[in-house]
Tab-separated table of N, CA, C and O in Angstrom:
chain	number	residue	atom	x	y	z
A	1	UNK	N	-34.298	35.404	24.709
A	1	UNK	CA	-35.645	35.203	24.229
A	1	UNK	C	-35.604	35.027	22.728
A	1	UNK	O	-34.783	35.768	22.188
A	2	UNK	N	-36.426	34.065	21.747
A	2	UNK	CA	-36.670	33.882	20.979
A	2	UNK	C	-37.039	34.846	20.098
A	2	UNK	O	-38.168	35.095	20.520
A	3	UNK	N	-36.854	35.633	19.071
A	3	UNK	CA	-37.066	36.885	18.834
A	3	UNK	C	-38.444	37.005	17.205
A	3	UNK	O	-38.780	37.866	16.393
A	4	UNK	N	-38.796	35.597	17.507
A	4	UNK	CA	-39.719	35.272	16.695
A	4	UNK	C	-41.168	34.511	17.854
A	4	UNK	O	-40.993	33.295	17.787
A	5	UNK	N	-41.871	34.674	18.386
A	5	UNK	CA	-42.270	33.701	19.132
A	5	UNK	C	-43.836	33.501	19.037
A	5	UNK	O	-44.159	33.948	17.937
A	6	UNK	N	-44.724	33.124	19.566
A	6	UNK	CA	-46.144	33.424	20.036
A	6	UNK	C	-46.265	34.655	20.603
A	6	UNK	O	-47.387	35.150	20.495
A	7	UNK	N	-45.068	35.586	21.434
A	7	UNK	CA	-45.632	36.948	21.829
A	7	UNK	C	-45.681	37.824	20.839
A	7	UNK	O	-46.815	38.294	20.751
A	8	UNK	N	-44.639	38.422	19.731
A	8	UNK	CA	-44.901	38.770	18.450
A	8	UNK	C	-44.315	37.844	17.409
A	8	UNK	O	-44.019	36.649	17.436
A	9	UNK	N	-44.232	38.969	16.300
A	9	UNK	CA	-43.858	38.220	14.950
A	9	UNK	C	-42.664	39.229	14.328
A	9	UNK	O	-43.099	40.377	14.241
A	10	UNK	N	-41.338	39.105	13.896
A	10	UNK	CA	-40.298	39.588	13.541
A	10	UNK	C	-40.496	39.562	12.409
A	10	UNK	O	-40.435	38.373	12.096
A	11	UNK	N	-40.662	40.032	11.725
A	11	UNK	CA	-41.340	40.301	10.029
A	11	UNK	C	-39.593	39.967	9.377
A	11	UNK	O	-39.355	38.918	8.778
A	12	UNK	N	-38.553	40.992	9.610
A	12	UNK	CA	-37.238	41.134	9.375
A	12	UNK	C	-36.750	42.298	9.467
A	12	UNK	O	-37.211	43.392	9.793
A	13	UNK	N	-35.701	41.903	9.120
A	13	UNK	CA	-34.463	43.318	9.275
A	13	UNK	C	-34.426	43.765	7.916
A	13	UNK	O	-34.079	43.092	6.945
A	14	UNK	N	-34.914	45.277	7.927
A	14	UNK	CA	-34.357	46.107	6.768
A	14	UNK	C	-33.418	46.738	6.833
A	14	UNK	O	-33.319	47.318	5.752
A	15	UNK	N	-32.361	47.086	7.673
A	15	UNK	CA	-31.120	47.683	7.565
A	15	UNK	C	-30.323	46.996	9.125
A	15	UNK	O	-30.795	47.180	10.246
A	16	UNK	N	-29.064	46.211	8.839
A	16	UNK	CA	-28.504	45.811	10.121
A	16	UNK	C	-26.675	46.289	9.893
A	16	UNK	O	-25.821	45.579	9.363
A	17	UNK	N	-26.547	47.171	10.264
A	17	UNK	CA	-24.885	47.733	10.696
A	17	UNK	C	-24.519	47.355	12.041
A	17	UNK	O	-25.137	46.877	12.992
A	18	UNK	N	-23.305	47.718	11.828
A	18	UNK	CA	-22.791	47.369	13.383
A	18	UNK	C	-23.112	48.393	14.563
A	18	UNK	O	-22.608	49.464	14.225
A	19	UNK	N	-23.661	48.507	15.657
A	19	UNK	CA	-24.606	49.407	16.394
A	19	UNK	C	-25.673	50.229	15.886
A	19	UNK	O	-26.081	51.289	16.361
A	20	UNK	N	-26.174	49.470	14.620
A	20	UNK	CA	-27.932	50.122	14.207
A	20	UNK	C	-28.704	49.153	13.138
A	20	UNK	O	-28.278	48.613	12.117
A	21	UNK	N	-30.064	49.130	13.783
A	21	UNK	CA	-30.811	48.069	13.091
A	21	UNK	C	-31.963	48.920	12.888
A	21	UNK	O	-32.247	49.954	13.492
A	22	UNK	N	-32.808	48.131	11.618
A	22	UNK	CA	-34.207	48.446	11.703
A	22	UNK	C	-34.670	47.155	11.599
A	22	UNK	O	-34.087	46.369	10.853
A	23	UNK	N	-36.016	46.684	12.491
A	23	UNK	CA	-36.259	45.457	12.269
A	23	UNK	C	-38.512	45.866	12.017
A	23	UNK	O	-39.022	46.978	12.157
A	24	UNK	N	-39.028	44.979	11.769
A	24	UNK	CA	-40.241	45.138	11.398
A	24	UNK	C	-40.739	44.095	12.467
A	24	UNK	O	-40.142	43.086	12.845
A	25	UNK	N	-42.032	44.590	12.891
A	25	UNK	CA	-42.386	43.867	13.815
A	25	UNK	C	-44.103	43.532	13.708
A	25	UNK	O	-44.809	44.541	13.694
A	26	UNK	N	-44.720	42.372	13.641
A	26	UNK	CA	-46.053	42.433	13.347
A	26	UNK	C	-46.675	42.113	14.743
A	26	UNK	O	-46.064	41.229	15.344
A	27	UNK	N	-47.795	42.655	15.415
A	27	UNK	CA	-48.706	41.958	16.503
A	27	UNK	C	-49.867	41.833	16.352
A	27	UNK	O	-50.482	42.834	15.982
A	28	UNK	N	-50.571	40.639	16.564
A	28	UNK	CA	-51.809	40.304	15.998
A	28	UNK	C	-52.870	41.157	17.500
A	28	UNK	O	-52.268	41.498	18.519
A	29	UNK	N	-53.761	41.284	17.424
A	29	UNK	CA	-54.835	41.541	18.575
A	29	UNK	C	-54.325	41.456	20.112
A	29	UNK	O	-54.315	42.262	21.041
A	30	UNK	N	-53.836	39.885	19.928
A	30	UNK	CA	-53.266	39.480	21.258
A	30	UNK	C	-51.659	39.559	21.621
A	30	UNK	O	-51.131	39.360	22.716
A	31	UNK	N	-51.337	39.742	20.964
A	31	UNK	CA	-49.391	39.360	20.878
A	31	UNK	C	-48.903	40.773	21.440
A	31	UNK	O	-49.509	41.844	21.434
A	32	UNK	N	-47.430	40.419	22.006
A	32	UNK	CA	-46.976	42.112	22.666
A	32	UNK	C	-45.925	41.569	22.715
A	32	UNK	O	-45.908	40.338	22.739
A	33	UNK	N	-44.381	42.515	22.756
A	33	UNK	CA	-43.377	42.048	22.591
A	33	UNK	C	-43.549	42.971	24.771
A	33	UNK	O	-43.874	44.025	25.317
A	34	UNK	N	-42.955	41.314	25.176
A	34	UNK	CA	-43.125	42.278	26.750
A	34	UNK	C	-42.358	43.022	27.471
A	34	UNK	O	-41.592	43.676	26.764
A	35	UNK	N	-42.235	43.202	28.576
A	35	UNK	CA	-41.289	44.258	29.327
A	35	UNK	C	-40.055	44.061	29.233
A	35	UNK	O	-39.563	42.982	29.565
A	36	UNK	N	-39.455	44.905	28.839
A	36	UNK	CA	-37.318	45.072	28.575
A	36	UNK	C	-37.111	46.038	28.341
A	36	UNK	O	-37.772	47.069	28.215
A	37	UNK	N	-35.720	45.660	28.228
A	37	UNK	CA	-35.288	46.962	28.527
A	37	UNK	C	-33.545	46.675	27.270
A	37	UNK	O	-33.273	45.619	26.699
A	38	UNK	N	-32.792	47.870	27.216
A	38	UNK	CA	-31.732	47.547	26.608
A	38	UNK	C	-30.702	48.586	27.077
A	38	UNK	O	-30.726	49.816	27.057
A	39	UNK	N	-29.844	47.750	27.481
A	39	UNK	CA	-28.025	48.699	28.017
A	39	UNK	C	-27.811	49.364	27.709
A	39	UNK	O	-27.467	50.417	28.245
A	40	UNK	N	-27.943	48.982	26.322
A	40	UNK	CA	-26.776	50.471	25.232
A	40	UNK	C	-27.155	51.425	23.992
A	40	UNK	O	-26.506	52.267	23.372
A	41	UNK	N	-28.841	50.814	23.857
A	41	UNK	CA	-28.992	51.403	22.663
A	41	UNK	C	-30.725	52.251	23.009
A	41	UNK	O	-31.371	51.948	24.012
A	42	UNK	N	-31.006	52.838	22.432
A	42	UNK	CA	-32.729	53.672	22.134
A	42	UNK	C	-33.147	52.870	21.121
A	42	UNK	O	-32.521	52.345	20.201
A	43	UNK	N	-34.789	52.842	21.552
A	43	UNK	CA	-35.815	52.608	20.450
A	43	UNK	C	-36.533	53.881	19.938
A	43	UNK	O	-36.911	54.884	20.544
A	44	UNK	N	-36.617	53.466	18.398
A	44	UNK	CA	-37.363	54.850	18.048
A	44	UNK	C	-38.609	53.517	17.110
A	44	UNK	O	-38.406	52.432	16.564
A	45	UNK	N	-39.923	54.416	17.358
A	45	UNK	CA	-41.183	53.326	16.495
A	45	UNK	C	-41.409	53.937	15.767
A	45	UNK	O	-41.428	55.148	15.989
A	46	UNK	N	-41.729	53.373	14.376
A	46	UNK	CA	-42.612	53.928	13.545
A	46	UNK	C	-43.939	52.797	13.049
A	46	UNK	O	-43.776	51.612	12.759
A	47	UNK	N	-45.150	53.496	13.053
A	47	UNK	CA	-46.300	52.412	12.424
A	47	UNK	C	-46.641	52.275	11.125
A	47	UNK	O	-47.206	53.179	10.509
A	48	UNK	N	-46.302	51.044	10.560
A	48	UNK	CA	-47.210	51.297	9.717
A	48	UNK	C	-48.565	50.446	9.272
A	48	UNK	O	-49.093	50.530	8.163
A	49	UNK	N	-48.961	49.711	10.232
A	49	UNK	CA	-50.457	49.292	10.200
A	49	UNK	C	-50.869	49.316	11.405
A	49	UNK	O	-50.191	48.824	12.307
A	50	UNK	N	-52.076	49.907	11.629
A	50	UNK	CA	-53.277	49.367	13.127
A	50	UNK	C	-52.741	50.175	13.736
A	50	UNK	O	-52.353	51.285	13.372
A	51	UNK	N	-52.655	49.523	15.025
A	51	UNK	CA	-52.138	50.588	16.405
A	51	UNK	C	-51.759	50.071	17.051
A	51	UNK	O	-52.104	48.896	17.178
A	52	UNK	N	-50.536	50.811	18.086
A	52	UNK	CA	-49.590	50.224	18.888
A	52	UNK	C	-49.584	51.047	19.876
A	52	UNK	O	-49.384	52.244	19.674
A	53	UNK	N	-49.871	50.396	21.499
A	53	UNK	CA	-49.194	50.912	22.926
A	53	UNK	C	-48.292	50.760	23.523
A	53	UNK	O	-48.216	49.685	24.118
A	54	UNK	N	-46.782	52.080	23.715
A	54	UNK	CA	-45.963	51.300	24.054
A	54	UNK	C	-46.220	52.052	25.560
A	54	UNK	O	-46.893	53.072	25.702
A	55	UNK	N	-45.681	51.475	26.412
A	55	UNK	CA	-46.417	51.035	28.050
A	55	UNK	C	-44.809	51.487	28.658
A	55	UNK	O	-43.809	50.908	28.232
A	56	UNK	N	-44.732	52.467	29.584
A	56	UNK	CA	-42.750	52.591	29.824
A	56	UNK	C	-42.899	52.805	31.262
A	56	UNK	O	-43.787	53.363	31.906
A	57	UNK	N	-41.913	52.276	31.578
A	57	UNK	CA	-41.791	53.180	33.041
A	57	UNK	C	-40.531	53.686	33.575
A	57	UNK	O	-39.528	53.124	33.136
A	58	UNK	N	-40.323	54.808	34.595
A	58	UNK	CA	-39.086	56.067	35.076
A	58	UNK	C	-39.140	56.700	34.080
A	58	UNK	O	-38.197	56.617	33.293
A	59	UNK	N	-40.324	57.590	33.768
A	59	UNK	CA	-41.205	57.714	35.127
A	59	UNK	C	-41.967	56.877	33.878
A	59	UNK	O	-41.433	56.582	32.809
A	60	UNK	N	-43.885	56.450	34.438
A	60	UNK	CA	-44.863	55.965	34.274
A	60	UNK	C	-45.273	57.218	32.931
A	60	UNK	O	-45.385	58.444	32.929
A	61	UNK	N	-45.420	56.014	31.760
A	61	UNK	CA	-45.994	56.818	31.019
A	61	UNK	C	-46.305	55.972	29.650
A	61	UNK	O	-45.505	55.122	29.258
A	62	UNK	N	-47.498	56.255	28.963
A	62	UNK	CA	-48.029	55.213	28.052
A	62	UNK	C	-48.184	56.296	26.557
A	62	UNK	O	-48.674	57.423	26.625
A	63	UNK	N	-47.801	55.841	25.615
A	63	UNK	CA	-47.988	56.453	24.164
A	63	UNK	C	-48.872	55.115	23.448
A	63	UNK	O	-48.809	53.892	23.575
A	64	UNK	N	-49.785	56.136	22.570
A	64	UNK	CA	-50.682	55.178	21.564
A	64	UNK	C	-50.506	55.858	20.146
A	64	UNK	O	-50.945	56.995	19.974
A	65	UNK	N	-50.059	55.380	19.437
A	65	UNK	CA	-49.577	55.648	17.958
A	65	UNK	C	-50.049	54.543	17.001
A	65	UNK	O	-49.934	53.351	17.285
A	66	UNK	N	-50.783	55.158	15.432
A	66	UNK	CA	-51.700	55.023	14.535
A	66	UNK	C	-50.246	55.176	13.400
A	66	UNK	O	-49.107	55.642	13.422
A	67	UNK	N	-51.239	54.392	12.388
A	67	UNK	CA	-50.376	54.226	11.385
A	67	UNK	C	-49.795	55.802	10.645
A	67	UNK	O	-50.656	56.624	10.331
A	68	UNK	N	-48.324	56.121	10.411
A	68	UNK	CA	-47.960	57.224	10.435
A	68	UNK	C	-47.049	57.830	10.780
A	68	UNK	O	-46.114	58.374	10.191
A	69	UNK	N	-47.565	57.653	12.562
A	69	UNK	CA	-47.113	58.078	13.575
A	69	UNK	C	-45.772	57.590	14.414
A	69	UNK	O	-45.716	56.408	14.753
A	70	UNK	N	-44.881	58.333	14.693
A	70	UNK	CA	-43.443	57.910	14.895
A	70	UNK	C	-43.206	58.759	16.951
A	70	UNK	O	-43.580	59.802	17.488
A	71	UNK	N	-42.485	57.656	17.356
A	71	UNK	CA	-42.150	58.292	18.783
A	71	UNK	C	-40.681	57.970	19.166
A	71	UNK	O	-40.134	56.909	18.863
A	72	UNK	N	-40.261	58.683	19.656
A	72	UNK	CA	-38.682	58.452	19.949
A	72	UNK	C	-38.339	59.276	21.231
A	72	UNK	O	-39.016	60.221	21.635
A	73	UNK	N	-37.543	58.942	21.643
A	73	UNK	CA	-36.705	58.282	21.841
A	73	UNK	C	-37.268	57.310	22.996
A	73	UNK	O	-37.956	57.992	23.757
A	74	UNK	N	-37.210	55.582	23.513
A	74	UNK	CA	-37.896	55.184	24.693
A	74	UNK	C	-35.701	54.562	24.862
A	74	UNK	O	-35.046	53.652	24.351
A	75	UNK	N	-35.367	55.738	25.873
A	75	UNK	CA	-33.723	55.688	26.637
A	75	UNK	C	-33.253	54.403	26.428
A	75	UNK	O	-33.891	53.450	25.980
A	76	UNK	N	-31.926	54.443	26.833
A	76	UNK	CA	-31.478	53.303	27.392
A	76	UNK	C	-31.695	52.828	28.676
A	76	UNK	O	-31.487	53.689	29.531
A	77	UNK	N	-32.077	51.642	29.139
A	77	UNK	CA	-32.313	51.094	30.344
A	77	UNK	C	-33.528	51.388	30.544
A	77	UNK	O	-33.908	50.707	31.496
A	78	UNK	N	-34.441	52.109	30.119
A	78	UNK	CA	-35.550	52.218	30.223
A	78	UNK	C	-37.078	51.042	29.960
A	78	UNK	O	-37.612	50.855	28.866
A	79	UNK	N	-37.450	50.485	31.106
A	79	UNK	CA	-38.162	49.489	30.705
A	79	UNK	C	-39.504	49.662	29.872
A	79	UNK	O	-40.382	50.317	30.434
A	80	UNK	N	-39.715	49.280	28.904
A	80	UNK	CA	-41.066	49.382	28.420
A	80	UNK	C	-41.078	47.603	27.583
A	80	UNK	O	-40.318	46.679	27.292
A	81	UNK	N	-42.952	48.143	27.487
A	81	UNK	CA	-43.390	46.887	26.640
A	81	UNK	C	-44.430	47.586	25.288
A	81	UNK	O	-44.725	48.780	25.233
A	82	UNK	N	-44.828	46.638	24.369
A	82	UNK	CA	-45.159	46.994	23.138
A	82	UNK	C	-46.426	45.742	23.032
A	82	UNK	O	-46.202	44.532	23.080
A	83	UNK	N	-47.992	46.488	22.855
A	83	UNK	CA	-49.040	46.091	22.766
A	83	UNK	C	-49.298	46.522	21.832
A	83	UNK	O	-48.596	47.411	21.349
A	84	UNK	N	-50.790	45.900	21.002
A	84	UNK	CA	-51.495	46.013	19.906
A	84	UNK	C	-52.710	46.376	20.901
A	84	UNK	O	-53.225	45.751	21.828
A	85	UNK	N	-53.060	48.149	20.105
A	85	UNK	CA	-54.077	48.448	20.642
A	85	UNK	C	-55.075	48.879	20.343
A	85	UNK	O	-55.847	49.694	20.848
A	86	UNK	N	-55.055	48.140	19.232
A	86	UNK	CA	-56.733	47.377	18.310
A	86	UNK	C	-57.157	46.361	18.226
A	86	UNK	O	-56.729	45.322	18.728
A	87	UNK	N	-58.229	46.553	17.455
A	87	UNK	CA	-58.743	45.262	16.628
A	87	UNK	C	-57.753	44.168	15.802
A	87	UNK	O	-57.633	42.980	16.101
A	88	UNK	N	-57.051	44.888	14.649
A	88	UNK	CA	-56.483	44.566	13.775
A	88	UNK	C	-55.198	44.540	14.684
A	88	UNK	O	-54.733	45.014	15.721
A	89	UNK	N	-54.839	43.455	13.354
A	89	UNK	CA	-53.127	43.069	13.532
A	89	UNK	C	-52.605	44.879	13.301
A	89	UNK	O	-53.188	45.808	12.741
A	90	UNK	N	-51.333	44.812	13.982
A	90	UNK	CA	-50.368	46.236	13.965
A	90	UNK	C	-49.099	46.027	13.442
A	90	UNK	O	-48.331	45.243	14.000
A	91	UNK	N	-48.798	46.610	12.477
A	91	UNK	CA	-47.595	46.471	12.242
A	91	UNK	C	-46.394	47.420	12.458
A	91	UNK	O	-46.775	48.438	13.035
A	92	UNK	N	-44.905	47.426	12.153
A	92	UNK	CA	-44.648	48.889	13.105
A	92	UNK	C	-42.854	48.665	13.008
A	92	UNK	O	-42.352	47.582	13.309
A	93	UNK	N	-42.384	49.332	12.749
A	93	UNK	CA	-40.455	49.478	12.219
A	93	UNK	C	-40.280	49.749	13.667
A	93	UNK	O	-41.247	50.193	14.287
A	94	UNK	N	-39.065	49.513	14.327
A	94	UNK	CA	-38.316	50.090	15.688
A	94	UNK	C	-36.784	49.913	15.217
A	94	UNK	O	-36.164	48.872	15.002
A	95	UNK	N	-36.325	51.387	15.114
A	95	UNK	CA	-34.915	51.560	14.710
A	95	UNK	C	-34.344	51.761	16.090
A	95	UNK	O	-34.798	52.398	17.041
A	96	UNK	N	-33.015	50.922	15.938
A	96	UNK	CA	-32.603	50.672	17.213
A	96	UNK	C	-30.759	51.006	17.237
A	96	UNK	O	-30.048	50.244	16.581
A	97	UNK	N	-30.264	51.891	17.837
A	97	UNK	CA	-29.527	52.068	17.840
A	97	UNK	C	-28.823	53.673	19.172
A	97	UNK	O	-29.561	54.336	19.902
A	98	UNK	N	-27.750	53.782	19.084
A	98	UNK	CA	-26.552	53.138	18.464
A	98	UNK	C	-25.533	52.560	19.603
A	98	UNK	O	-25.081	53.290	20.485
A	99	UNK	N	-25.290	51.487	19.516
A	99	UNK	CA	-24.449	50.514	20.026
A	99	UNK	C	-25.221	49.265	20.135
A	99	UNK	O	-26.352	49.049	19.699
A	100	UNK	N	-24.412	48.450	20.806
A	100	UNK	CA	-24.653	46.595	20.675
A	100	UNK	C	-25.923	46.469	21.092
A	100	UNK	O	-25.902	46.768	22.286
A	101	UNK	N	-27.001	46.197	20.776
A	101	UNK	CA	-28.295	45.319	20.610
A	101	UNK	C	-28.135	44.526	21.990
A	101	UNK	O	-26.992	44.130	22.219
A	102	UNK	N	-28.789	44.334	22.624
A	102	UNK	CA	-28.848	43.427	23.786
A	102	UNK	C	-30.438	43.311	24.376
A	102	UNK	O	-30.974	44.419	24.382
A	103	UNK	N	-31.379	42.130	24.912
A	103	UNK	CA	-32.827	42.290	24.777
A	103	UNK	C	-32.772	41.767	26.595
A	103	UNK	O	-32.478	40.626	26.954
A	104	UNK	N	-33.143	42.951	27.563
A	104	UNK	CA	-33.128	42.286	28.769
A	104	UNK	C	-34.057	42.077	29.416
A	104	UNK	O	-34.294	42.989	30.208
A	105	UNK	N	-34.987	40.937	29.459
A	105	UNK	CA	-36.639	40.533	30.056
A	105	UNK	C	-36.786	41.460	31.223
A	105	UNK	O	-35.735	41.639	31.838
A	106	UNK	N	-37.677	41.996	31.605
A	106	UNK	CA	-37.992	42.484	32.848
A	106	UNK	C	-39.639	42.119	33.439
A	106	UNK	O	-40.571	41.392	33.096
A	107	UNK	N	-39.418	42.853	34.251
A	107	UNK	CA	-41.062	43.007	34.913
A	107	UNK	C	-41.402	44.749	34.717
A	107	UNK	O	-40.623	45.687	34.884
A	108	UNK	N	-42.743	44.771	34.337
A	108	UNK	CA	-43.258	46.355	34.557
A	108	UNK	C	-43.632	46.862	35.485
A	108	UNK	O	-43.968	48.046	35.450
């Protein structure tokens, strides 16, 4: 998948080592980065504009986090997706690590 697209916006990478990234991620009203999942590594979020839903499942479970606000760990292999769950555009860091980066489309 295109890691820039119409579903979000990849602002950039503020720190990229070998098995750990931080990348910035913007979503307007409508945009969501959608269901995946990753092999080898955890997401951890942090916000820092608007608001963000991240949506997971094994087991079923939804977090809503405001600018600030940080959630960790969403596992490895664990499928989730990432909505804007405001008005306003959301903006929002996801440090990702540790091991190889890999982005695997799913269904929720």
């Amino acid at each position: 998948m295109d890691e820039s697209s119409e579903l979000y916006e990849r602002v950039g990478h503020h720190a990229e080592r070998p098995g750990f990234r931080i990348s910035e991620i913007r979503l307007s009203p409508t945009q969501h980065v959608p269901w995946h999942h990753h092999s080898n590594i955890e997401d951890t979020f942090y916000v820092l504009g608007g608001r963000i839903r991240i949506t997971l499942h094994l087991p079923d479970e939804a977090i809503e986090l405001g600018v600030g606000e940080s959630w960790a760990p969403v596992r490895r292999r664990r499928p989730h997706l990432v909505t804007n769950a405001g008005a306003d555009p959301a903006s929002f860091l996801v440090l990702q690590g540790m091991g190889d980066y890999d982005f695997v489309p799913g269904t929720g």
